[in-house]
Each structure stands twice: as C-alpha cells, then as structure tokens.
Amino acid sequence: VSDAVVVGGGIVGLAIARAMAREGLAVALVEQGDLGGAVTGASLACIGTHMIDREELPLLLWARDAWAGLEAETGRGFEHRRCGQLRFLLDERDRPVAQAWIAAERAHGLAPRLLEPAEVRALEPLLEGPIVAATWSPEDAVVNPFLAARALAVDAVRHGARILARTPASRVVERGGRVVGVETPGGLLEARHVVLAAGPWTARLAAGLGVALPTRPRKAQCLATVAVPPGTIRRVVGACEAAAGVQAGYTQIQQAASGQVLFNTVLAGGLAEDGALERPALPDCRFVADSIAMLLRLFPRLRGVALLRSWVRFESVNPDDRFAIGEIGPEGLLVAAGCSGTGFVRAPAIGRIVADRVLGRPAPFATGLYDPARFHPAAAA
Ligand SMILES: Cc1cc2nc3c(=O)[nH]c(=O)nc-3n(C[C@H](O)[C@H](O)[C@H](O)COP(=O)(O)OP(=O)(O)OC[C@H]3O[C@@H](n4cnc5c(N)ncnc54)[C@H](O)[C@@H]3O)c2cc1C
C-alpha cells in the first residue's frame, strides 16, 4: 500500500508526485494518456508573477524561485530563460490598471515598471505597433513545457515514485469513509491518500464519490509560426489586464527556443460546452483571425511568416479563478485543480502544499485561499 496515488500526469500531478517522493513518501502516479499530453504540453509555460493575482503573490514568488532552481535540482535542462515580460497597453484608459498592479507587486518586493513606447522598443525592437505604454516585469521567465514535465517525472522516479502512463483511473475506491486507492485496468492501486490532479476531469472523478466540485473545462487555444531567426521576439509579450479579467480576453506572444513564434489572442474566453472533453476540438476561426490580427498589429514585420500549427486543450477553472488544493470528501482524498490558465507557474508550490498536507506540516505560505471547502460553506462550518 502506497502513501499516495496521484491521478493525472500533467505538470501539477508530476510536481506533487515529485515533492512527495523527495520527502520519502511511497507514491504512484497514474496518467490516462501520455505525461504532459493534455493542457500541460500545450502550454506557453510562462513562469510569471506579473498581473496574475495580488493575494497569491506569496505563493507565486515561492513558485518562481522554485522553478529557477529546478534545472540544477533535477539535473535536466528545460530551457528555463528569464526573459522578462511586457504587458502592452493599447488604450490610455488602462494606465490606472497597470499602475495599480505595479504598486501591488512592488509592495511584495518585485520590480515591475511602466515603460513608454521608446523604452519598450529598446527591449523588444520589433514591437512597432500602436502601443501607448507597457508594463515591464524583468524577472518573469519561460520554460519548455514538455521538457519541464519530463524533468519532474524523471526526478520523481529517481526518488522512488512509480509513474504509470496510459493507465486510466476509472474510479476512486472508498471503504468505511476513507479512500483505499484507485481502480485501474491492472487492478486496485492501493494507497492511503488519493490526490486528484486530473485537470478538467477532476470534478467527474470526485463526483464518483458523491463530492461536488465546481471545476469546469475552458477551451484554451494557441498558434505557432514556422521558425524565425532567434531574437525576433525577446520577451513574453502579453496584454495588460482588461478591467474584467481573463474572461474579457488576453493576448500572449513569445518565441520558443525552436524559433517558432507562439501566440494567442482571446477576445472573450468562455467555459467549454458540456461534453467538449469527449470530442476532438479544433481552434475557432474567430480565434485564429483575432490572434493573427493582434500579432501583426503589434509586430507588423512578421507579415508573410507562415503559420505552422494550431492546437486546443482544456484548462480546468473554478468559479473564483483559483485552484482548489487540499482535503475534500472522504478521509484521504485531496484535490489540486482549477488553475484558470496559470497552473504551470504554480505547480511546484502546489506540490509543496500537497506533500506538506500528507505529512501533516504547514506549507511555507498561506494556503487558506485554496481550501476546497470554500465551495461547500455548510460542510466547512
Ligand atoms: C495555450 C496555453 C497557454 C498557457 N500559458 C500558460 C502560462 O504562460 N503560464 C502558466 O502558468 N500556465 C499557462 N497555461 C496553463 C497551464 O498549462 C495549465 O494550468 C497547467 O498545465 C495545468 O496542469 P494540470 O496538471 O493541472 O493539468 P493537465 O495537463 O490537464 O493534467 C491533467 C492530467 O490528468 C489526466 N487524467 C485525467 N483523468 C484521468 C484519469 N481518470 N486517470 C488518469 N489520468 C487522468 C489527463 O490525461 C491529464 O494529462 C497555458 C495553457 C495553454 C493551453
């Protein structure tokens, strides 16, 4: 009988399994497909603290620092590059939003600044579009999502974790009010704790135990051009937060180490319709047109660069756009899902929280924000 079985081999589940294994816990991880094959491998994987969530800054700072040490700790490179992030403003009316973010982050010891267009061009020479200003967060980084997932998996195994890809957990098994493991095609995988890190599939697994979670899938899409010369885009280039948050739209543009320009512009993000997880998904035409239009508006010299590919995956989101992390339902059950589009950066911190819970230790930052009981106030009381 293991100490824990983790369901889900995305970056969150892998970070949890690795954190547990490094603490000497006996842990197994089951992934229904390939490791990192769901939203994790489709990610732009910006390791950023800028314009995400003011209240979560302690966790984000911890996670950012953890990522910075992970290549050395795991002994595997995954293209961690501290390139900094620019968030452009196309409208003067967004200046107060940018200034408020800068003030909040500076209060936590970060050093973002508001730059005028000429200063922006010194950092990002081909960003020649009609921006009125941009915030600059110099410490933000990027990683290669596939290589990062692999690094965590290899390190977890090196510390004794068992990782089983192509192994779906059909259900969590409970006896007498506590979980005893998960059912797989190879039989019952017994464990004292079961951690559901199954992204948008988490709610369904929890529902099998009569536990209601409001975690829903949201369609996330992206495009890539063919490779262009290195340094064409030097930073992560995103849109300044719109007043209504991520649901009102976002843009993210960056260049991968392969040379491809990765980019997306979503003008109105929405939850996926029921059953979307079961059907093959294609990018929306509107999304493709909006993304190309925004890329060329900002970087007009990229006109004529060929598009290589596009993809769609499903992120998991909770109604308050925050993760649910911790115990819920029968004894021994924990969840870690509902990332609202920035789960990559948080993954090492989530691993820390879950490992500490299982060990009965406090985490190095406040975790009350993530308590799954917030969705069940009566049960919490
Ligand atoms: C285009 C795009 C850009 C992004 N950019 C950023 C960014 O810049 N920064 C950032 O921080 N985040 C970003 N994200 C979000 C980030 O990628 C996700 O938050 C993160 O990868 C979520 O990881 P996860 O492990 O929770 O989910 P997933 O990767 O979905 O992993 C869950 C896994 O559980 C498995 N699973 C489900 N059910 C079962 C079962 N019954 N049995 C076994 N396995 C099961 C699934 O197959 C899946 O592999 C981006 C996402 C996209 C798509």
Tab-separated table of C-alpha atoms and ligand atoms in Angstrom:
chain	number	residue	atom	x	y	z
A	1	VAL	CA	0.000	0.000	0.000
A	2	SER	CA	1.486	3.348	-1.065
A	3	ASP	CA	1.266	6.513	0.954
A	4	ALA	CA	-0.401	8.204	-2.020
A	5	VAL	CA	-1.571	7.724	-5.559
A	6	VAL	CA	-1.769	10.811	-7.755
A	7	VAL	CA	-4.269	10.795	-10.619
A	8	GLY	CA	-3.030	12.962	-13.501
A	9	GLY	CA	0.383	13.279	-15.147
A	10	GLY	CA	0.225	16.956	-16.063
A	11	ILE	CA	2.648	19.430	-14.567
A	12	VAL	CA	0.581	19.664	-11.360
A	13	GLY	CA	0.366	15.908	-10.730
A	14	LEU	CA	4.047	15.452	-11.608
A	15	ALA	CA	5.089	18.257	-9.242
A	16	ILE	CA	3.027	16.638	-6.479
A	17	ALA	CA	4.455	13.161	-7.076
A	18	ARG	CA	7.981	14.565	-7.160
A	19	ALA	CA	7.527	16.592	-3.963
A	20	MET	CA	6.165	13.531	-2.174
A	21	ALA	CA	8.876	11.207	-3.442
A	22	ARG	CA	11.590	13.639	-2.372
A	23	GLU	CA	10.073	13.575	1.112
A	24	GLY	CA	10.458	9.807	1.193
A	25	LEU	CA	6.758	9.048	0.708
A	26	ALA	CA	5.815	5.986	-1.332
A	27	VAL	CA	3.886	7.467	-4.246
A	28	ALA	CA	2.437	6.212	-7.522
A	29	LEU	CA	1.088	8.383	-10.339
A	30	VAL	CA	-1.362	7.250	-12.993
A	31	GLU	CA	-1.869	9.117	-16.269
A	32	GLN	CA	-4.581	8.023	-18.678
A	33	GLY	CA	-2.614	9.212	-21.741
A	34	ASP	CA	0.960	10.446	-22.066
A	35	LEU	CA	2.717	12.528	-19.431
A	36	GLY	CA	2.091	16.205	-20.174
A	37	GLY	CA	-0.133	15.250	-23.101
A	38	ALA	CA	-3.150	17.331	-22.046
A	39	VAL	CA	-3.028	21.067	-21.342
A	40	THR	CA	0.493	20.870	-19.891
A	41	GLY	CA	2.251	20.129	-23.185
A	42	ALA	CA	0.115	22.741	-24.946
A	43	SER	CA	1.175	25.498	-22.585
A	44	LEU	CA	3.099	28.683	-23.202
A	45	ALA	CA	4.585	27.959	-19.777
A	46	CYS	CA	5.430	31.483	-18.683
A	47	ILE	CA	6.822	31.402	-15.160
A	48	GLY	CA	5.424	34.763	-14.230
A	49	THR	CA	4.318	36.647	-11.164
A	50	HIS	CA	3.050	39.700	-13.036
A	51	MET	CA	-0.653	40.604	-13.270
A	52	ILE	CA	-1.876	37.247	-12.027
A	53	ASP	CA	-3.402	37.584	-8.557
A	54	ARG	CA	-2.371	40.049	-5.859
A	55	GLU	CA	-3.415	37.790	-2.993
A	56	GLU	CA	-1.466	34.880	-4.422
A	57	LEU	CA	1.840	36.719	-4.683
A	58	PRO	CA	3.467	34.832	-1.773
A	59	LEU	CA	2.772	31.504	-3.497
A	60	LEU	CA	3.762	32.854	-6.915
A	61	LEU	CA	7.081	34.194	-5.624
A	62	TRP	CA	7.848	30.886	-3.938
A	63	ALA	CA	6.958	29.005	-7.138
A	64	ARG	CA	9.030	31.327	-9.344
A	65	ASP	CA	12.094	30.759	-7.164
A	66	ALA	CA	11.465	27.017	-7.095
A	67	TRP	CA	11.366	26.927	-10.922
A	68	ALA	CA	14.643	28.849	-11.086
A	69	GLY	CA	16.366	26.069	-9.119
A	70	LEU	CA	14.740	23.080	-10.772
A	71	GLU	CA	17.138	22.549	-13.671
A	72	ALA	CA	20.009	22.224	-11.199
A	73	GLU	CA	17.977	20.101	-8.767
A	74	THR	CA	16.749	17.669	-11.397
A	75	GLY	CA	19.962	17.720	-13.425
A	76	ARG	CA	17.912	18.234	-16.603
A	77	GLY	CA	17.682	21.322	-18.783
A	78	PHE	CA	14.230	22.519	-19.813
A	79	GLU	CA	15.044	25.869	-21.433
A	80	HIS	CA	14.314	27.984	-18.357
A	81	ARG	CA	15.032	31.515	-19.558
A	82	ARG	CA	14.496	34.650	-17.518
A	83	CYS	CA	13.466	36.850	-20.433
A	84	GLY	CA	11.063	39.186	-18.618
A	85	GLN	CA	7.505	40.031	-19.540
A	86	LEU	CA	5.989	43.101	-21.205
A	87	ARG	CA	2.261	43.798	-20.897
A	88	PHE	CA	1.253	46.305	-23.555
A	89	LEU	CA	-1.469	48.957	-23.312
A	90	LEU	CA	-3.338	49.966	-26.456
A	91	ASP	CA	-5.594	52.402	-24.619
A	92	GLU	CA	-4.677	55.225	-22.217
A	93	ARG	CA	-7.662	54.249	-20.065
A	94	ASP	CA	-5.798	51.074	-18.992
A	95	ARG	CA	-2.942	53.076	-17.427
A	96	PRO	CA	-4.528	53.117	-13.909
A	97	VAL	CA	-4.992	49.320	-14.069
A	98	ALA	CA	-1.302	48.912	-14.920
A	99	GLN	CA	-0.227	51.338	-12.209
A	100	ALA	CA	-2.305	49.558	-9.570
A	101	TRP	CA	-0.680	46.219	-10.443
A	102	ILE	CA	2.781	47.759	-10.320
A	103	ALA	CA	2.129	49.255	-6.876
A	104	ALA	CA	0.794	45.967	-5.507
A	105	GLU	CA	3.738	43.946	-6.821
A	106	ARG	CA	6.329	46.475	-5.665
A	107	ALA	CA	4.848	46.177	-2.175
A	108	HIS	CA	5.859	42.486	-2.339
A	109	GLY	CA	9.438	43.335	-3.299
A	110	LEU	CA	9.064	42.887	-7.065
A	111	ALA	CA	10.349	45.497	-9.505
A	112	PRO	CA	7.837	45.989	-12.327
A	113	ARG	CA	7.830	49.381	-14.099
A	114	LEU	CA	5.694	51.251	-16.577
A	115	LEU	CA	7.592	51.989	-19.794
A	116	GLU	CA	6.878	54.468	-22.568
A	117	PRO	CA	6.900	53.154	-26.170
A	118	ALA	CA	10.514	54.138	-26.893
A	119	GLU	CA	11.708	52.275	-23.792
A	120	VAL	CA	9.623	49.254	-24.808
A	121	ARG	CA	11.278	49.214	-28.222
A	122	ALA	CA	14.702	49.157	-26.612
A	123	LEU	CA	13.672	45.847	-25.005
A	124	GLU	CA	11.601	44.482	-27.875
A	125	PRO	CA	12.778	46.131	-31.110
A	126	LEU	CA	10.163	44.657	-33.456
A	127	LEU	CA	7.227	45.637	-31.236
A	128	GLU	CA	6.351	48.537	-33.521
A	129	GLY	CA	2.556	48.544	-33.138
A	130	PRO	CA	0.488	51.428	-31.738
A	131	ILE	CA	1.007	50.794	-28.019
A	132	VAL	CA	0.667	53.700	-25.586
A	133	ALA	CA	2.857	52.084	-22.878
A	134	ALA	CA	3.757	48.694	-21.414
A	135	THR	CA	4.492	47.286	-18.003
A	136	TRP	CA	7.830	45.516	-17.649
A	137	SER	CA	8.347	42.653	-15.234
A	138	PRO	CA	12.034	41.737	-15.599
A	139	GLU	CA	12.043	38.566	-13.535
A	140	ASP	CA	9.419	36.573	-15.429
A	141	ALA	CA	10.707	33.520	-17.257
A	142	VAL	CA	9.651	30.816	-19.701
A	143	VAL	CA	10.275	27.089	-19.832
A	144	ASN	CA	9.744	24.375	-22.423
A	145	PRO	CA	6.622	22.629	-21.115
A	146	PHE	CA	7.421	19.141	-22.438
A	147	LEU	CA	10.979	19.168	-21.136
A	148	ALA	CA	9.885	20.586	-17.777
A	149	ALA	CA	7.259	17.853	-17.351
A	150	ARG	CA	9.844	15.225	-18.250
A	151	ALA	CA	12.390	16.659	-15.818
A	152	LEU	CA	9.900	16.432	-12.949
A	153	ALA	CA	8.866	12.901	-13.949
A	154	VAL	CA	12.455	11.636	-14.176
A	155	ASP	CA	13.349	13.228	-10.849
A	156	ALA	CA	10.250	11.777	-9.179
A	157	VAL	CA	11.192	8.286	-10.405
A	158	ARG	CA	14.782	8.803	-9.259
A	159	HIS	CA	13.377	9.438	-5.794
A	160	GLY	CA	11.311	6.287	-5.840
A	161	ALA	CA	7.968	7.305	-7.398
A	162	ARG	CA	6.173	4.827	-9.681
A	163	ILE	CA	4.805	6.545	-12.761
A	164	LEU	CA	2.313	4.682	-14.910
A	165	ALA	CA	1.394	6.343	-18.217
A	166	ARG	CA	-1.515	5.065	-20.346
A	167	THR	CA	-3.163	3.956	-17.134
A	168	PRO	CA	-6.584	5.487	-16.512
A	169	ALA	CA	-8.042	5.556	-13.029
A	170	SER	CA	-11.644	4.535	-13.618
A	171	ARG	CA	-12.717	5.473	-10.089
A	172	VAL	CA	-11.526	6.242	-6.607
A	173	VAL	CA	-12.370	3.436	-4.201
A	174	GLU	CA	-13.658	4.258	-0.721
A	175	ARG	CA	-14.309	1.942	2.221
A	176	GLY	CA	-15.843	2.981	5.521
A	177	GLY	CA	-15.434	6.709	4.925
A	178	ARG	CA	-11.848	6.652	3.717
A	179	VAL	CA	-10.208	6.185	0.358
A	180	VAL	CA	-8.271	2.990	-0.224
A	181	GLY	CA	-6.930	3.589	-3.730
A	182	VAL	CA	-7.904	3.875	-7.381
A	183	GLU	CA	-9.153	1.293	-9.794
A	184	THR	CA	-7.042	0.848	-12.940
A	185	PRO	CA	-7.105	-1.701	-15.788
A	186	GLY	CA	-4.380	-3.575	-13.862
A	187	GLY	CA	-6.475	-3.741	-10.688
A	188	LEU	CA	-6.770	-1.705	-7.498
A	189	LEU	CA	-3.800	0.534	-6.796
A	190	GLU	CA	-3.940	0.777	-3.020
A	191	ALA	CA	-2.958	3.965	-1.208
A	192	ARG	CA	-3.727	5.823	1.999
A	193	HIS	CA	-4.204	9.100	0.098
A	194	VAL	CA	-5.587	9.761	-3.369
A	195	VAL	CA	-4.747	13.103	-4.990
A	196	LEU	CA	-6.932	14.190	-7.902
A	197	ALA	CA	-4.738	16.357	-10.143
A	198	ALA	CA	-6.732	15.436	-13.199
A	199	GLY	CA	-7.286	18.927	-14.647
A	200	PRO	CA	-10.740	19.300	-16.186
A	201	TRP	CA	-11.517	15.635	-15.455
A	202	THR	CA	-11.186	16.171	-11.706
A	203	ALA	CA	-14.825	17.023	-10.986
A	204	ARG	CA	-16.015	13.813	-12.626
A	205	LEU	CA	-13.703	11.624	-10.528
A	206	ALA	CA	-14.772	13.458	-7.363
A	207	ALA	CA	-18.442	13.088	-8.320
A	208	GLY	CA	-17.963	9.310	-8.296
A	209	LEU	CA	-17.532	9.656	-4.516
A	210	GLY	CA	-20.513	11.991	-4.173
A	211	VAL	CA	-18.192	15.023	-3.852
A	212	ALA	CA	-19.390	18.042	-5.857
A	213	LEU	CA	-16.698	20.349	-7.255
A	214	PRO	CA	-17.484	23.351	-9.465
A	215	THR	CA	-14.315	22.787	-11.585
A	216	ARG	CA	-15.172	23.110	-15.303
A	217	PRO	CA	-13.243	22.874	-18.585
A	218	ARG	CA	-12.340	26.023	-20.501
A	219	LYS	CA	-11.100	25.896	-24.075
A	220	ALA	CA	-7.510	27.141	-24.439
A	221	GLN	CA	-6.092	27.648	-27.929
A	222	CYS	CA	-2.763	28.583	-29.436
A	223	LEU	CA	-0.954	29.075	-32.753
A	224	ALA	CA	2.656	28.698	-33.855
A	225	THR	CA	4.508	30.063	-36.880
A	226	VAL	CA	7.395	28.347	-38.602
A	227	ALA	CA	10.774	29.098	-37.041
A	228	VAL	CA	12.058	32.648	-37.486
A	229	PRO	CA	15.541	33.917	-36.513
A	230	PRO	CA	16.349	33.804	-32.782
A	231	GLY	CA	15.723	37.123	-31.043
A	232	THR	CA	12.824	38.114	-33.323
A	233	ILE	CA	10.718	38.255	-30.138
A	234	ARG	CA	12.818	38.517	-26.991
A	235	ARG	CA	10.285	38.749	-24.133
A	236	VAL	CA	6.917	37.361	-23.207
A	237	VAL	CA	4.563	39.948	-24.678
A	238	GLY	CA	1.099	39.995	-23.151
A	239	ALA	CA	-1.830	42.359	-22.969
A	240	CYS	CA	-2.326	44.492	-19.875
A	241	GLU	CA	-5.132	43.014	-17.817
A	242	ALA	CA	-8.503	44.190	-19.045
A	243	ALA	CA	-10.754	45.605	-16.354
A	244	ALA	CA	-12.937	42.484	-16.425
A	245	GLY	CA	-10.055	39.998	-16.023
A	246	VAL	CA	-9.202	36.962	-18.116
A	247	GLN	CA	-12.794	36.323	-19.191
A	248	ALA	CA	-12.654	39.671	-21.028
A	249	GLY	CA	-9.744	38.464	-23.129
A	250	TYR	CA	-5.991	38.173	-23.233
A	251	THR	CA	-3.005	38.068	-25.558
A	252	GLN	CA	0.279	36.211	-25.113
A	253	ILE	CA	3.119	36.152	-27.655
A	254	GLN	CA	6.595	34.666	-27.272
A	255	GLN	CA	9.300	32.905	-29.253
A	256	ALA	CA	10.230	29.338	-28.365
A	257	ALA	CA	13.840	28.165	-28.344
A	258	SER	CA	12.957	26.289	-31.568
A	259	GLY	CA	12.410	29.684	-33.237
A	260	GLN	CA	8.644	29.306	-33.589
A	261	VAL	CA	6.516	32.274	-32.576
A	262	LEU	CA	3.776	31.033	-30.216
A	263	PHE	CA	0.788	33.304	-29.853
A	264	ASN	CA	-2.839	33.616	-28.892
A	265	THR	CA	-5.411	36.361	-28.557
A	266	VAL	CA	-8.724	35.521	-26.982
A	267	LEU	CA	-11.151	38.400	-27.026
A	268	ALA	CA	-13.754	36.668	-24.864
A	269	GLY	CA	-12.801	33.483	-23.020
A	270	GLY	CA	-15.628	31.159	-22.122
A	271	LEU	CA	-16.287	27.826	-20.483
A	272	ALA	CA	-16.443	24.858	-22.811
A	273	GLU	CA	-19.851	23.372	-23.526
A	274	ASP	CA	-20.849	20.069	-21.885
A	275	GLY	CA	-19.248	17.041	-23.499
A	276	ALA	CA	-16.399	19.083	-25.021
A	277	LEU	CA	-13.789	16.894	-23.321
A	278	GLU	CA	-15.079	13.851	-25.200
A	279	ARG	CA	-14.952	15.381	-28.680
A	280	PRO	CA	-11.946	16.236	-30.861
A	281	ALA	CA	-11.563	20.014	-30.683
A	282	LEU	CA	-10.437	22.429	-33.384
A	283	PRO	CA	-9.427	26.074	-32.916
A	284	ASP	CA	-12.232	28.558	-33.612
A	285	CYS	CA	-11.889	30.526	-36.877
A	286	ARG	CA	-12.583	33.704	-34.935
A	287	PHE	CA	-9.750	32.899	-32.529
A	288	VAL	CA	-7.319	32.283	-35.407
A	289	ALA	CA	-8.279	35.553	-37.116
A	290	ASP	CA	-8.102	37.599	-33.895
A	291	SER	CA	-4.733	36.107	-32.949
A	292	ILE	CA	-3.158	36.789	-36.334
A	293	ALA	CA	-4.596	40.315	-36.411
A	294	MET	CA	-3.163	41.140	-32.969
A	295	LEU	CA	0.249	39.600	-33.772
A	296	LEU	CA	0.553	41.684	-36.947
A	297	ARG	CA	-0.779	44.812	-35.282
A	298	LEU	CA	1.975	44.589	-32.666
A	299	PHE	CA	4.728	43.089	-34.848
A	300	PRO	CA	3.959	44.319	-38.390
A	301	ARG	CA	7.244	42.963	-39.757
A	302	LEU	CA	6.035	39.399	-39.140
A	303	ARG	CA	3.595	39.732	-42.061
A	304	GLY	CA	4.292	36.904	-44.500
A	305	VAL	CA	5.676	34.481	-41.901
A	306	ALA	CA	3.942	31.118	-42.440
A	307	LEU	CA	1.658	29.632	-39.828
A	308	LEU	CA	2.770	26.125	-38.829
A	309	ARG	CA	0.172	24.701	-36.453
A	310	SER	CA	-2.630	25.374	-34.030
A	311	TRP	CA	-3.973	23.454	-31.062
A	312	VAL	CA	-6.726	23.286	-28.484
A	313	ARG	CA	-6.717	21.864	-24.981
A	314	PHE	CA	-8.919	22.248	-21.931
A	315	GLU	CA	-7.865	24.067	-18.800
A	316	SER	CA	-9.755	23.500	-15.579
A	317	VAL	CA	-11.293	26.545	-13.945
A	318	ASN	CA	-13.087	27.194	-10.697
A	319	PRO	CA	-15.723	29.936	-10.363
A	320	ASP	CA	-13.309	32.206	-8.444
A	321	ASP	CA	-10.404	31.504	-10.842
A	322	ARG	CA	-8.329	29.949	-8.071
A	323	PHE	CA	-7.056	26.442	-7.528
A	324	ALA	CA	-8.779	24.075	-5.129
A	325	ILE	CA	-5.959	22.404	-3.203
A	326	GLY	CA	-6.398	20.155	-0.191
A	327	GLU	CA	-8.659	17.674	1.519
A	328	ILE	CA	-12.255	17.157	0.497
A	329	GLY	CA	-14.833	14.365	0.960
A	330	PRO	CA	-13.779	11.010	2.421
A	331	GLU	CA	-10.664	10.808	4.556
A	332	GLY	CA	-7.503	10.608	2.487
A	333	LEU	CA	-8.879	12.366	-0.612
A	334	LEU	CA	-7.178	15.549	-1.826
A	335	VAL	CA	-7.670	17.642	-4.962
A	336	ALA	CA	-5.432	20.046	-6.879
A	337	ALA	CA	-7.305	21.549	-9.827
A	338	GLY	CA	-8.957	24.672	-11.198
A	339	CYS	CA	-5.989	26.681	-12.396
A	340	SER	CA	-7.573	29.428	-14.501
A	341	GLY	CA	-4.810	29.362	-17.076
A	342	THR	CA	-1.717	29.851	-14.928
A	343	GLY	CA	-1.180	26.427	-13.444
A	344	PHE	CA	2.289	25.975	-14.866
A	345	VAL	CA	3.930	28.622	-12.744
A	346	ARG	CA	2.169	27.405	-9.604
A	347	ALA	CA	2.941	23.693	-9.987
A	348	PRO	CA	5.984	23.431	-7.654
A	349	ALA	CA	4.109	25.323	-4.937
A	350	ILE	CA	1.120	23.011	-5.310
A	351	GLY	CA	3.459	20.046	-4.981
A	352	ARG	CA	4.794	21.566	-1.768
A	353	ILE	CA	1.296	22.163	-0.336
A	354	VAL	CA	0.046	18.658	-1.060
A	355	ALA	CA	3.195	16.916	0.209
A	356	ASP	CA	3.050	19.008	3.390
A	357	ARG	CA	-0.628	18.118	3.899
A	358	VAL	CA	0.084	14.433	3.666
A	359	LEU	CA	2.997	14.844	6.084
A	360	GLY	CA	0.857	16.947	8.439
A	361	ARG	CA	3.138	20.001	8.090
A	362	PRO	CA	2.269	23.630	7.370
A	363	ALA	CA	3.178	24.936	3.905
A	364	PRO	CA	5.703	27.801	3.603
A	365	PHE	CA	2.944	30.210	2.508
A	366	ALA	CA	-0.727	30.734	3.371
A	367	THR	CA	-2.990	28.155	1.736
A	368	GLY	CA	-6.421	29.223	3.007
A	369	LEU	CA	-7.238	30.787	-0.379
A	370	TYR	CA	-7.203	27.344	-1.959
A	371	ASP	CA	-9.325	25.420	0.545
A	372	PRO	CA	-11.798	23.327	-1.486
A	373	ALA	CA	-14.280	23.735	1.379
A	374	ARG	CA	-14.938	27.285	0.148
A	375	PHE	CA	-17.285	25.714	-2.396
A	376	HIS	CA	-19.187	23.941	0.376
A	377	PRO	CA	-19.643	26.575	3.101
A	378	ALA	CA	-22.129	24.452	5.025
A	379	ALA	CA	-19.724	21.496	5.198
A	380	ALA	CA	-16.852	23.822	6.149
A	381	ALA	CA	-18.850	25.299	9.027
B	1	LIG	C1	-2.073	27.903	-24.812
B	1	LIG	C2	-1.847	27.845	-23.320
B	1	LIG	C3	-1.007	28.761	-22.713
B	1	LIG	C4	-0.761	28.698	-21.343
B	1	LIG	N1	0.131	29.570	-20.812
B	1	LIG	C5	0.458	29.472	-19.505
B	1	LIG	C6	1.464	30.286	-18.973
B	1	LIG	O1	2.066	31.084	-19.680
B	1	LIG	N2	1.779	30.155	-17.644
B	1	LIG	C7	1.117	29.277	-16.838
B	1	LIG	O2	1.415	29.222	-15.645
B	1	LIG	N3	0.146	28.466	-17.319
B	1	LIG	C8	-0.191	28.548	-18.641
B	1	LIG	N4	-1.153	27.737	-19.159
B	1	LIG	C9	-1.900	26.881	-18.245
B	1	LIG	C10	-1.096	25.651	-17.821
B	1	LIG	O3	-0.586	24.991	-18.950
B	1	LIG	C11	-2.027	24.737	-17.024
B	1	LIG	O4	-2.558	25.461	-15.948
B	1	LIG	C12	-1.281	23.521	-16.476
B	1	LIG	O5	-0.580	22.841	-17.479
B	1	LIG	C13	-2.298	22.611	-15.804
B	1	LIG	O6	-1.665	21.417	-15.454
B	1	LIG	P1	-2.501	20.217	-14.828
B	1	LIG	O7	-1.511	19.191	-14.463
B	1	LIG	O8	-3.422	20.745	-13.785
B	1	LIG	O9	-3.487	19.755	-15.990
B	1	LIG	P2	-3.315	18.735	-17.218
B	1	LIG	O10	-2.084	18.988	-18.006
B	1	LIG	O11	-4.620	18.765	-17.929
B	1	LIG	O12	-3.118	17.330	-16.498
B	1	LIG	C14	-4.168	16.557	-16.007
B	1	LIG	C15	-3.896	15.144	-16.440
B	1	LIG	O13	-4.813	14.268	-15.804
B	1	LIG	C16	-5.006	13.187	-16.685
B	1	LIG	N5	-6.208	12.466	-16.269
B	1	LIG	C17	-7.467	12.938	-16.243
B	1	LIG	N6	-8.325	11.983	-15.808
B	1	LIG	C18	-7.573	10.900	-15.544
B	1	LIG	C19	-7.884	9.600	-15.068
B	1	LIG	N7	-9.137	9.222	-14.774
B	1	LIG	N8	-6.869	8.702	-14.894
B	1	LIG	C20	-5.586	9.061	-15.176
B	1	LIG	N9	-5.237	10.300	-15.657
B	1	LIG	C21	-6.230	11.197	-15.818
B	1	LIG	C22	-5.120	13.853	-18.037
B	1	LIG	O14	-4.918	12.944	-19.110
B	1	LIG	C23	-4.067	14.940	-17.943
B	1	LIG	O15	-2.836	14.550	-18.509
B	1	LIG	C24	-1.411	27.740	-20.538
B	1	LIG	C25	-2.262	26.811	-21.149
B	1	LIG	C26	-2.452	26.839	-22.529
B	1	LIG	C27	-3.305	25.820	-23.188
